[in-house]
Amino acid sequence: MASSYKVNQVAKHFSINANTVRHYVRIGLLTPPKDDSGYHVFSESEMQTLRFILNARELGFTLEDIKQLLEDAGRGESLCPHARALIELRLKQAREK
C-alpha cells in the first residue's frame, strides 16, 4: 500500500467496516489530517494506532480504556502499569459475570 490511505482503504486493509474507522476518528482515537478534498488521510502511524486499537478491543479493553492508554502514550508515559491495572480490572469483571 502507499504511504497514505483513505478510510475505505484502511477498512479494507484491516477487514473492518469503514464506519468503524470513522467512529474512531469521531471519538478522537484516531486523528488523521484531511487532504485538500476534505478526506481523512491515514499515515503509517495512524495505521499502527488502529492496529493497537483493534488488538486492544480483542483483548476486552473498552474504548475509554484505549483512549486513556493512547493519552498516556502521547504524554510519553509507560503503558505497562496502566495496562496491567486495566487488565486486572477486566479479568475481575469477567469473573464476576
mmCIF file of N, CA, C and O in Angstrom:
data_model
loop_
_atom_site.group_PDB
_atom_site.id
_atom_site.type_symbol
_atom_site.label_atom_id
_atom_site.label_comp_id
_atom_site.label_asym_id
_atom_site.label_seq_id
_atom_site.Cartn_x
_atom_site.Cartn_y
_atom_site.Cartn_z
ATOM 1 N N MET A 1 0.836 -1.190 0.000
ATOM 2 C CA MET A 1 0.000 0.000 0.000
ATOM 3 C C MET A 1 0.882 1.254 0.000
ATOM 4 O O MET A 1 2.032 1.204 0.405
ATOM 5 N N ALA A 2 0.342 2.351 -0.430
ATOM 6 C CA ALA A 2 1.054 3.633 -0.453
ATOM 7 C C ALA A 2 1.272 4.123 0.973
ATOM 8 O O ALA A 2 0.853 3.503 1.928
ATOM 9 N N SER A 3 1.896 5.281 1.119
ATOM 10 C CA SER A 3 2.188 5.789 2.456
ATOM 11 C C SER A 3 1.032 6.559 3.076
ATOM 12 O O SER A 3 1.111 6.966 4.214
ATOM 13 N N SER A 4 -0.033 6.784 2.324
ATOM 14 C CA SER A 4 -1.233 7.398 2.907
ATOM 15 C C SER A 4 -2.462 6.688 2.358
ATOM 16 O O SER A 4 -2.484 6.241 1.211
ATOM 17 N N TYR A 5 -3.466 6.581 3.222
ATOM 18 C CA TYR A 5 -4.638 5.780 2.908
ATOM 19 C C TYR A 5 -5.910 6.539 3.243
ATOM 20 O O TYR A 5 -5.940 7.304 4.191
ATOM 21 N N LYS A 6 -6.948 6.280 2.506
ATOM 22 C CA LYS A 6 -8.266 6.849 2.797
ATOM 23 C C LYS A 6 -9.057 5.839 3.620
ATOM 24 O O LYS A 6 -8.672 4.668 3.745
ATOM 25 N N VAL A 7 -10.174 6.264 4.178
ATOM 26 C CA VAL A 7 -10.969 5.447 5.094
ATOM 27 C C VAL A 7 -11.281 4.069 4.508
ATOM 28 O O VAL A 7 -11.080 3.047 5.175
ATOM 29 N N ASN A 8 -11.766 4.019 3.292
ATOM 30 C CA ASN A 8 -12.140 2.725 2.718
ATOM 31 C C ASN A 8 -10.938 1.804 2.540
ATOM 32 O O ASN A 8 -11.050 0.595 2.724
ATOM 33 N N GLN A 9 -9.782 2.366 2.206
ATOM 34 C CA GLN A 9 -8.568 1.562 2.083
ATOM 35 C C GLN A 9 -8.142 1.014 3.444
ATOM 36 O O GLN A 9 -7.726 -0.140 3.555
ATOM 37 N N VAL A 10 -8.251 1.852 4.463
ATOM 38 C CA VAL A 10 -7.904 1.434 5.822
ATOM 39 C C VAL A 10 -8.832 0.304 6.263
ATOM 40 O O VAL A 10 -8.380 -0.724 6.781
ATOM 41 N N ALA A 11 -10.122 0.494 6.053
ATOM 42 C CA ALA A 11 -11.101 -0.521 6.450
ATOM 43 C C ALA A 11 -10.826 -1.843 5.737
ATOM 44 O O ALA A 11 -10.841 -2.914 6.364
ATOM 45 N N LYS A 12 -10.561 -1.772 4.468
ATOM 46 C CA LYS A 12 -10.284 -2.993 3.697
ATOM 47 C C LYS A 12 -9.016 -3.667 4.205
ATOM 48 O O LYS A 12 -8.979 -4.888 4.370
ATOM 49 N N HIS A 13 -7.985 -2.884 4.483
ATOM 50 C CA HIS A 13 -6.712 -3.424 4.966
ATOM 51 C C HIS A 13 -6.894 -4.221 6.257
ATOM 52 O O HIS A 13 -6.279 -5.265 6.448
ATOM 53 N N PHE A 14 -7.751 -3.723 7.151
ATOM 54 C CA PHE A 14 -7.969 -4.369 8.449
ATOM 55 C C PHE A 14 -9.205 -5.265 8.475
ATOM 56 O O PHE A 14 -9.546 -5.810 9.532
ATOM 57 N N SER A 15 -9.886 -5.372 7.352
ATOM 58 C CA SER A 15 -11.110 -6.188 7.254
ATOM 59 C C SER A 15 -12.151 -5.754 8.282
ATOM 60 O O SER A 15 -12.723 -6.573 9.008
ATOM 61 N N ILE A 16 -12.351 -4.444 8.353
ATOM 62 C CA ILE A 16 -13.371 -3.885 9.240
ATOM 63 C C ILE A 16 -14.258 -2.952 8.428
ATOM 64 O O ILE A 16 -13.934 -2.608 7.293
ATOM 65 N N ASN A 17 -15.347 -2.541 9.035
ATOM 66 C CA ASN A 17 -16.283 -1.640 8.389
ATOM 67 C C ASN A 17 -15.725 -0.213 8.384
ATOM 68 O O ASN A 17 -15.148 0.239 9.381
ATOM 69 N N ALA A 18 -15.915 0.495 7.284
ATOM 70 C CA ALA A 18 -15.438 1.888 7.190
ATOM 71 C C ALA A 18 -16.072 2.751 8.277
ATOM 72 O O ALA A 18 -15.441 3.695 8.777
ATOM 73 N N ASN A 19 -17.308 2.441 8.675
ATOM 74 C CA ASN A 19 -17.959 3.217 9.731
ATOM 75 C C ASN A 19 -17.245 3.053 11.073
ATOM 76 O O ASN A 19 -17.259 3.962 11.902
ATOM 77 N N THR A 20 -16.606 1.912 11.279
ATOM 78 C CA THR A 20 -15.823 1.719 12.500
ATOM 79 C C THR A 20 -14.637 2.679 12.505
ATOM 80 O O THR A 20 -14.357 3.329 13.515
ATOM 81 N N VAL A 21 -13.972 2.783 11.377
ATOM 82 C CA VAL A 21 -12.842 3.718 11.255
ATOM 83 C C VAL A 21 -13.330 5.141 11.499
ATOM 84 O O VAL A 21 -12.721 5.900 12.260
ATOM 85 N N ARG A 22 -14.430 5.500 10.869
ATOM 86 C CA ARG A 22 -14.978 6.859 11.040
ATOM 87 C C ARG A 22 -15.354 7.125 12.498
ATOM 88 O O ARG A 22 -15.153 8.231 13.019
ATOM 89 N N HIS A 23 -15.910 6.119 13.167
ATOM 90 C CA HIS A 23 -16.288 6.265 14.573
ATOM 91 C C HIS A 23 -15.048 6.547 15.428
ATOM 92 O O HIS A 23 -15.071 7.437 16.287
ATOM 93 N N TYR A 24 -13.963 5.813 15.183
ATOM 94 C CA TYR A 24 -12.743 6.030 15.947
ATOM 95 C C TYR A 24 -12.189 7.426 15.708
ATOM 96 O O TYR A 24 -11.625 8.035 16.623
ATOM 97 N N VAL A 25 -12.365 7.949 14.504
ATOM 98 C CA VAL A 25 -11.948 9.325 14.215
ATOM 99 C C VAL A 25 -12.857 10.296 14.975
ATOM 100 O O VAL A 25 -12.378 11.229 15.626
ATOM 101 N N ARG A 26 -14.169 10.064 14.917
ATOM 102 C CA ARG A 26 -15.136 10.953 15.577
ATOM 103 C C ARG A 26 -14.888 11.072 17.072
ATOM 104 O O ARG A 26 -15.018 12.144 17.647
ATOM 105 N N ILE A 27 -14.535 9.945 17.718
ATOM 106 C CA ILE A 27 -14.357 9.985 19.173
ATOM 107 C C ILE A 27 -12.920 10.322 19.578
ATOM 108 O O ILE A 27 -12.608 10.371 20.759
ATOM 109 N N GLY A 28 -12.056 10.563 18.593
ATOM 110 C CA GLY A 28 -10.723 11.048 18.875
ATOM 111 C C GLY A 28 -9.649 9.991 19.091
ATOM 112 O O GLY A 28 -8.534 10.325 19.485
ATOM 113 N N LEU A 29 -9.963 8.717 18.853
ATOM 114 C CA LEU A 29 -8.932 7.692 18.988
ATOM 115 C C LEU A 29 -7.928 7.768 17.838
ATOM 116 O O LEU A 29 -6.758 7.459 18.015
ATOM 117 N N LEU A 30 -8.418 8.164 16.687
ATOM 118 C CA LEU A 30 -7.571 8.380 15.517
ATOM 119 C C LEU A 30 -7.681 9.850 15.131
ATOM 120 O O LEU A 30 -8.779 10.419 15.202
ATOM 121 N N THR A 31 -6.574 10.447 14.729
ATOM 122 C CA THR A 31 -6.589 11.873 14.386
ATOM 123 C C THR A 31 -5.881 12.141 13.058
ATOM 124 O O THR A 31 -4.936 12.934 13.005
ATOM 125 N N PRO A 32 -6.366 11.504 11.993
ATOM 126 C CA PRO A 32 -5.720 11.740 10.703
ATOM 127 C C PRO A 32 -6.056 13.128 10.158
ATOM 128 O O PRO A 32 -7.169 13.621 10.352
ATOM 129 N N PRO A 33 -5.096 13.747 9.495
ATOM 130 C CA PRO A 33 -5.386 15.040 8.867
ATOM 131 C C PRO A 33 -6.276 14.840 7.640
ATOM 132 O O PRO A 33 -6.454 13.712 7.166
ATOM 133 N N LYS A 34 -6.826 15.943 7.150
ATOM 134 C CA LYS A 34 -7.637 15.892 5.928
ATOM 135 C C LYS A 34 -6.814 16.396 4.755
ATOM 136 O O LYS A 34 -5.975 17.277 4.914
ATOM 137 N N ASP A 35 -7.091 15.825 3.580
ATOM 138 C CA ASP A 35 -6.414 16.301 2.376
ATOM 139 C C ASP A 35 -7.173 17.500 1.811
ATOM 140 O O ASP A 35 -8.147 17.969 2.404
ATOM 141 N N ASP A 36 -6.742 18.000 0.668
ATOM 142 C CA ASP A 36 -7.369 19.176 0.056
ATOM 143 C C ASP A 36 -8.832 18.947 -0.301
ATOM 144 O O ASP A 36 -9.607 19.893 -0.381
ATOM 145 N N SER A 37 -9.211 17.675 -0.492
ATOM 146 C CA SER A 37 -10.600 17.336 -0.833
ATOM 147 C C SER A 37 -11.474 17.159 0.404
ATOM 148 O O SER A 37 -12.676 16.922 0.287
ATOM 149 N N GLY A 38 -10.876 17.222 1.578
ATOM 150 C CA GLY A 38 -11.644 17.065 2.814
ATOM 151 C C GLY A 38 -11.714 15.639 3.317
ATOM 152 O O GLY A 38 -12.410 15.354 4.286
ATOM 153 N N TYR A 39 -10.997 14.721 2.679
ATOM 154 C CA TYR A 39 -10.985 13.327 3.108
ATOM 155 C C TYR A 39 -9.876 13.105 4.124
ATOM 156 O O TYR A 39 -8.773 13.651 3.984
ATOM 157 N N HIS A 40 -10.166 12.285 5.137
ATOM 158 C CA HIS A 40 -9.123 11.920 6.090
ATOM 159 C C HIS A 40 -8.083 11.073 5.375
ATOM 160 O O HIS A 40 -8.414 10.194 4.586
ATOM 161 N N VAL A 41 -6.830 11.351 5.679
ATOM 162 C CA VAL A 41 -5.717 10.610 5.092
ATOM 163 C C VAL A 41 -4.918 9.977 6.238
ATOM 164 O O VAL A 41 -4.434 10.678 7.126
ATOM 165 N N PHE A 42 -4.804 8.672 6.190
ATOM 166 C CA PHE A 42 -4.155 7.927 7.255
ATOM 167 C C PHE A 42 -2.721 7.590 6.878
ATOM 168 O O PHE A 42 -2.469 7.024 5.823
ATOM 169 N N SER A 43 -1.792 7.912 7.763
ATOM 170 C CA SER A 43 -0.370 7.596 7.555
ATOM 171 C C SER A 43 -0.087 6.230 8.181
ATOM 172 O O SER A 43 -0.960 5.610 8.805
ATOM 173 N N GLU A 44 1.157 5.796 8.049
ATOM 174 C CA GLU A 44 1.569 4.538 8.684
ATOM 175 C C GLU A 44 1.388 4.624 10.203
ATOM 176 O O GLU A 44 1.043 3.643 10.843
ATOM 177 N N SER A 45 1.606 5.795 10.760
ATOM 178 C CA SER A 45 1.450 5.989 12.201
ATOM 179 C C SER A 45 -0.002 5.742 12.634
ATOM 180 O O SER A 45 -0.256 5.060 13.631
ATOM 181 N N GLU A 46 -0.964 6.306 11.887
ATOM 182 C CA GLU A 46 -2.375 6.074 12.217
ATOM 183 C C GLU A 46 -2.745 4.601 12.019
ATOM 184 O O GLU A 46 -3.552 4.059 12.756
ATOM 185 N N MET A 47 -2.114 3.970 11.017
ATOM 186 C CA MET A 47 -2.373 2.542 10.781
ATOM 187 C C MET A 47 -1.888 1.725 11.983
ATOM 188 O O MET A 47 -2.571 0.805 12.425
ATOM 189 N N GLN A 48 -0.744 2.091 12.542
ATOM 190 C CA GLN A 48 -0.232 1.394 13.728
ATOM 191 C C GLN A 48 -1.150 1.625 14.926
ATOM 192 O O GLN A 48 -1.400 0.716 15.707
ATOM 193 N N THR A 49 -1.637 2.845 15.059
ATOM 194 C CA THR A 49 -2.563 3.146 16.151
ATOM 195 C C THR A 49 -3.838 2.333 16.004
ATOM 196 O O THR A 49 -4.338 1.761 16.984
ATOM 197 N N LEU A 50 -4.365 2.246 14.791
ATOM 198 C CA LEU A 50 -5.580 1.460 14.574
ATOM 199 C C LEU A 50 -5.321 -0.013 14.872
ATOM 200 O O LEU A 50 -6.156 -0.676 15.480
ATOM 201 N N ARG A 51 -4.175 -0.521 14.490
ATOM 202 C CA ARG A 51 -3.834 -1.919 14.804
ATOM 203 C C ARG A 51 -3.839 -2.115 16.321
ATOM 204 O O ARG A 51 -4.364 -3.097 16.833
ATOM 205 N N PHE A 52 -3.270 -1.154 17.062
ATOM 206 C CA PHE A 52 -3.275 -1.222 18.520
ATOM 207 C C PHE A 52 -4.705 -1.226 19.059
ATOM 208 O O PHE A 52 -5.049 -2.029 19.934
ATOM 209 N N ILE A 53 -5.543 -0.332 18.538
ATOM 210 C CA ILE A 53 -6.943 -0.247 18.982
ATOM 211 C C ILE A 53 -7.649 -1.577 18.761
ATOM 212 O O ILE A 53 -8.328 -2.096 19.663
ATOM 213 N N LEU A 54 -7.513 -2.123 17.576
ATOM 214 C CA LEU A 54 -8.201 -3.379 17.252
ATOM 215 C C LEU A 54 -7.705 -4.531 18.119
ATOM 216 O O LEU A 54 -8.502 -5.347 18.598
ATOM 217 N N ASN A 55 -6.403 -4.591 18.344
ATOM 218 C CA ASN A 55 -5.857 -5.633 19.216
ATOM 219 C C ASN A 55 -6.353 -5.467 20.653
ATOM 220 O O ASN A 55 -6.718 -6.445 21.310
ATOM 221 N N ALA A 56 -6.368 -4.232 21.125
ATOM 222 C CA ALA A 56 -6.845 -3.973 22.480
ATOM 223 C C ALA A 56 -8.320 -4.333 22.629
ATOM 224 O O ALA A 56 -8.731 -4.895 23.651
ATOM 225 N N ARG A 57 -9.115 -4.030 21.610
ATOM 226 C CA ARG A 57 -10.544 -4.391 21.640
ATOM 227 C C ARG A 57 -10.705 -5.908 21.729
ATOM 228 O O ARG A 57 -11.538 -6.402 22.478
ATOM 229 N N GLU A 58 -9.883 -6.635 20.976
ATOM 230 C CA GLU A 58 -9.939 -8.103 21.017
ATOM 231 C C GLU A 58 -9.604 -8.633 22.401
ATOM 232 O O GLU A 58 -10.108 -9.680 22.802
ATOM 233 N N LEU A 59 -8.758 -7.919 23.135
ATOM 234 C CA LEU A 59 -8.382 -8.330 24.483
ATOM 235 C C LEU A 59 -9.414 -7.913 25.532
ATOM 236 O O LEU A 59 -9.259 -8.219 26.701
ATOM 237 N N GLY A 60 -10.446 -7.189 25.107
ATOM 238 C CA GLY A 60 -11.511 -6.813 26.029
ATOM 239 C C GLY A 60 -11.438 -5.413 26.586
ATOM 240 O O GLY A 60 -12.237 -5.027 27.438
ATOM 241 N N PHE A 61 -10.476 -4.615 26.123
ATOM 242 C CA PHE A 61 -10.402 -3.230 26.576
ATOM 243 C C PHE A 61 -11.563 -2.435 25.990
ATOM 244 O O PHE A 61 -11.945 -2.643 24.843
ATOM 245 N N THR A 62 -12.101 -1.525 26.781
ATOM 246 C CA THR A 62 -13.152 -0.642 26.295
ATOM 247 C C THR A 62 -12.518 0.496 25.508
ATOM 248 O O THR A 62 -11.302 0.730 25.598
ATOM 249 N N LEU A 63 -13.342 1.215 24.771
ATOM 250 C CA LEU A 63 -12.825 2.373 24.036
ATOM 251 C C LEU A 63 -12.281 3.425 24.997
ATOM 252 O O LEU A 63 -11.296 4.087 24.698
ATOM 253 N N GLU A 64 -12.899 3.564 26.153
ATOM 254 C CA GLU A 64 -12.394 4.512 27.162
ATOM 255 C C GLU A 64 -11.029 4.074 27.672
ATOM 256 O O GLU A 64 -10.143 4.895 27.865
ATOM 257 N N ASP A 65 -10.864 2.740 27.913
ATOM 258 C CA ASP A 65 -9.563 2.221 28.332
ATOM 259 C C ASP A 65 -8.505 2.576 27.286
ATOM 260 O O ASP A 65 -7.418 3.054 27.612
ATOM 261 N N ILE A 66 -8.844 2.319 26.041
ATOM 262 C CA ILE A 66 -7.902 2.538 24.942
ATOM 263 C C ILE A 66 -7.558 4.017 24.820
ATOM 264 O O ILE A 66 -6.396 4.380 24.632
ATOM 265 N N LYS A 67 -8.570 4.855 24.959
ATOM 266 C CA LYS A 67 -8.333 6.299 24.888
ATOM 267 C C LYS A 67 -7.346 6.722 25.970
ATOM 268 O O LYS A 67 -6.416 7.491 25.719
ATOM 269 N N GLN A 68 -7.513 6.188 27.172
ATOM 270 C CA GLN A 68 -6.610 6.531 28.277
ATOM 271 C C GLN A 68 -5.201 6.027 27.991
ATOM 272 O O GLN A 68 -4.219 6.751 28.213
ATOM 273 N N LEU A 69 -5.071 4.819 27.463
ATOM 274 C CA LEU A 69 -3.754 4.275 27.133
ATOM 275 C C LEU A 69 -3.064 5.123 26.062
ATOM 276 O O LEU A 69 -1.864 5.401 26.160
ATOM 277 N N LEU A 70 -3.828 5.533 25.050
ATOM 278 C CA LEU A 70 -3.255 6.359 23.986
ATOM 279 C C LEU A 70 -2.845 7.737 24.516
ATOM 280 O O LEU A 70 -1.814 8.277 24.107
ATOM 281 N N GLU A 71 -3.643 8.292 25.426
ATOM 282 C CA GLU A 71 -3.284 9.579 26.035
ATOM 283 C C GLU A 71 -2.009 9.442 26.867
ATOM 284 O O GLU A 71 -1.130 10.308 26.813
ATOM 285 N N ASP A 72 -1.898 8.331 27.623
ATOM 286 C CA ASP A 72 -0.688 8.091 28.413
ATOM 287 C C ASP A 72 0.527 8.013 27.492
ATOM 288 O O ASP A 72 1.564 8.617 27.762
ATOM 289 N N ALA A 73 0.390 7.271 26.407
ATOM 290 C CA ALA A 73 1.499 7.117 25.453
ATOM 291 C C ALA A 73 1.854 8.459 24.831
ATOM 292 O O ALA A 73 3.029 8.753 24.611
ATOM 293 N N GLY A 74 0.847 9.287 24.558
ATOM 294 C CA GLY A 74 1.085 10.603 23.974
ATOM 295 C C GLY A 74 1.850 11.526 24.898
ATOM 296 O O GLY A 74 2.539 12.442 24.447
ATOM 297 N N ARG A 75 1.730 11.269 26.205
ATOM 298 C CA ARG A 75 2.477 12.059 27.191
ATOM 299 C C ARG A 75 3.838 11.425 27.484
ATOM 300 O O ARG A 75 4.558 11.886 28.348
ATOM 301 N N GLY A 76 4.137 10.321 26.781
ATOM 302 C CA GLY A 76 5.416 9.656 26.978
ATOM 303 C C GLY A 76 5.453 8.741 28.185
ATOM 304 O O GLY A 76 6.521 8.302 28.605
ATOM 305 N N GLU A 77 4.301 8.451 28.769
ATOM 306 C CA GLU A 77 4.245 7.575 29.930
ATOM 307 C C GLU A 77 4.222 6.124 29.478
ATOM 308 O O GLU A 77 3.710 5.793 28.417
ATOM 309 N N SER A 78 4.761 5.263 30.308
ATOM 310 C CA SER A 78 4.757 3.829 30.017
ATOM 311 C C SER A 78 3.332 3.294 30.086
ATOM 312 O O SER A 78 2.578 3.617 31.012
ATOM 313 N N LEU A 79 2.994 2.473 29.115
ATOM 314 C CA LEU A 79 1.660 1.881 29.107
ATOM 315 C C LEU A 79 1.549 0.702 30.057
ATOM 316 O O LEU A 79 0.462 0.337 30.474
ATOM 317 N N CYS A 80 2.666 0.096 30.403
ATOM 318 C CA CYS A 80 2.634 -1.160 31.155
ATOM 319 C C CYS A 80 1.872 -1.101 32.480
ATOM 320 O O CYS A 80 0.979 -1.922 32.698
ATOM 321 N N PRO A 81 2.182 -0.176 33.389
ATOM 322 C CA PRO A 81 1.457 -0.174 34.675
ATOM 323 C C PRO A 81 -0.042 0.064 34.496
ATOM 324 O O PRO A 81 -0.862 -0.610 35.116
ATOM 325 N N HIS A 82 -0.388 1.004 33.649
ATOM 326 C CA HIS A 82 -1.800 1.307 33.440
ATOM 327 C C HIS A 82 -2.501 0.147 32.738
ATOM 328 O O HIS A 82 -3.610 -0.234 33.106
ATOM 329 N N ALA A 83 -1.863 -0.427 31.734
ATOM 330 C CA ALA A 83 -2.444 -1.560 31.015
ATOM 331 C C ALA A 83 -2.635 -2.736 31.973
ATOM 332 O O ALA A 83 -3.669 -3.406 31.936
ATOM 333 N N ARG A 84 -1.658 -2.978 32.818
ATOM 334 C CA ARG A 84 -1.760 -4.080 33.781
ATOM 335 C C ARG A 84 -2.956 -3.876 34.711
ATOM 336 O O ARG A 84 -3.719 -4.804 34.967
ATOM 337 N N ALA A 85 -3.141 -2.664 35.191
ATOM 338 C CA ALA A 85 -4.277 -2.370 36.080
ATOM 339 C C ALA A 85 -5.599 -2.573 35.345
ATOM 340 O O ALA A 85 -6.552 -3.132 35.902
ATOM 341 N N LEU A 86 -5.651 -2.139 34.091
ATOM 342 C CA LEU A 86 -6.880 -2.326 33.315
ATOM 343 C C LEU A 86 -7.156 -3.801 33.044
ATOM 344 O O LEU A 86 -8.309 -4.250 33.106
ATOM 345 N N ILE A 87 -6.113 -4.558 32.756
ATOM 346 C CA ILE A 87 -6.291 -5.998 32.519
ATOM 347 C C ILE A 87 -6.826 -6.675 33.769
ATOM 348 O O ILE A 87 -7.760 -7.485 33.703
ATOM 349 N N GLU A 88 -6.256 -6.345 34.923
ATOM 350 C CA GLU A 88 -6.725 -6.930 36.180
ATOM 351 C C GLU A 88 -8.190 -6.575 36.430
ATOM 352 O O GLU A 88 -8.987 -7.424 36.849
ATOM 353 N N LEU A 89 -8.560 -5.331 36.154
ATOM 354 C CA LEU A 89 -9.946 -4.900 36.316
ATOM 355 C C LEU A 89 -10.868 -5.678 35.386
ATOM 356 O O LEU A 89 -11.917 -6.168 35.804
ATOM 357 N N ARG A 90 -10.489 -5.799 34.110
ATOM 358 C CA ARG A 90 -11.323 -6.526 33.130
ATOM 359 C C ARG A 90 -11.441 -7.992 33.486
ATOM 360 O O ARG A 90 -12.504 -8.585 33.346
ATOM 361 N N LEU A 91 -10.357 -8.607 33.992
ATOM 362 C CA LEU A 91 -10.429 -10.010 34.406
ATOM 363 C C LEU A 91 -11.372 -10.177 35.595
ATOM 364 O O LEU A 91 -12.174 -11.120 35.635
ATOM 365 N N LYS A 92 -11.293 -9.253 36.544
ATOM 366 C CA LYS A 92 -12.187 -9.302 37.712
ATOM 367 C C LYS A 92 -13.635 -9.169 37.263
ATOM 368 O O LYS A 92 -14.516 -9.908 37.715
ATOM 369 N N GLN A 93 -13.906 -8.234 36.349
ATOM 370 C CA GLN A 93 -15.256 -8.040 35.851
ATOM 371 C C GLN A 93 -15.753 -9.288 35.119
ATOM 372 O O GLN A 93 -16.912 -9.684 35.268
ATOM 373 N N ALA A 94 -14.872 -9.925 34.349
ATOM 374 C CA ALA A 94 -15.259 -11.138 33.613
ATOM 375 C C ALA A 94 -15.588 -12.267 34.578
ATOM 376 O O ALA A 94 -16.565 -13.006 34.361
ATOM 377 N N ARG A 95 -14.810 -12.395 35.634
ATOM 378 C CA ARG A 95 -15.076 -13.449 36.637
ATOM 379 C C ARG A 95 -16.408 -13.216 37.340
ATOM 380 O O ARG A 95 -17.119 -14.169 37.659
ATOM 381 N N GLU A 96 -16.728 -11.945 37.611
ATOM 382 C CA GLU A 96 -17.978 -11.617 38.293
ATOM 383 C C GLU A 96 -19.207 -11.919 37.429
ATOM 384 O O GLU A 96 -20.269 -12.184 37.958
ATOM 385 N N LYS A 97 -19.035 -11.868 36.127
ATOM 386 C CA LYS A 97 -20.140 -12.193 35.213
ATOM 387 C C LYS A 97 -20.350 -13.673 35.222
ATOM 388 O O LYS A 97 -21.329 -14.250 35.109
#
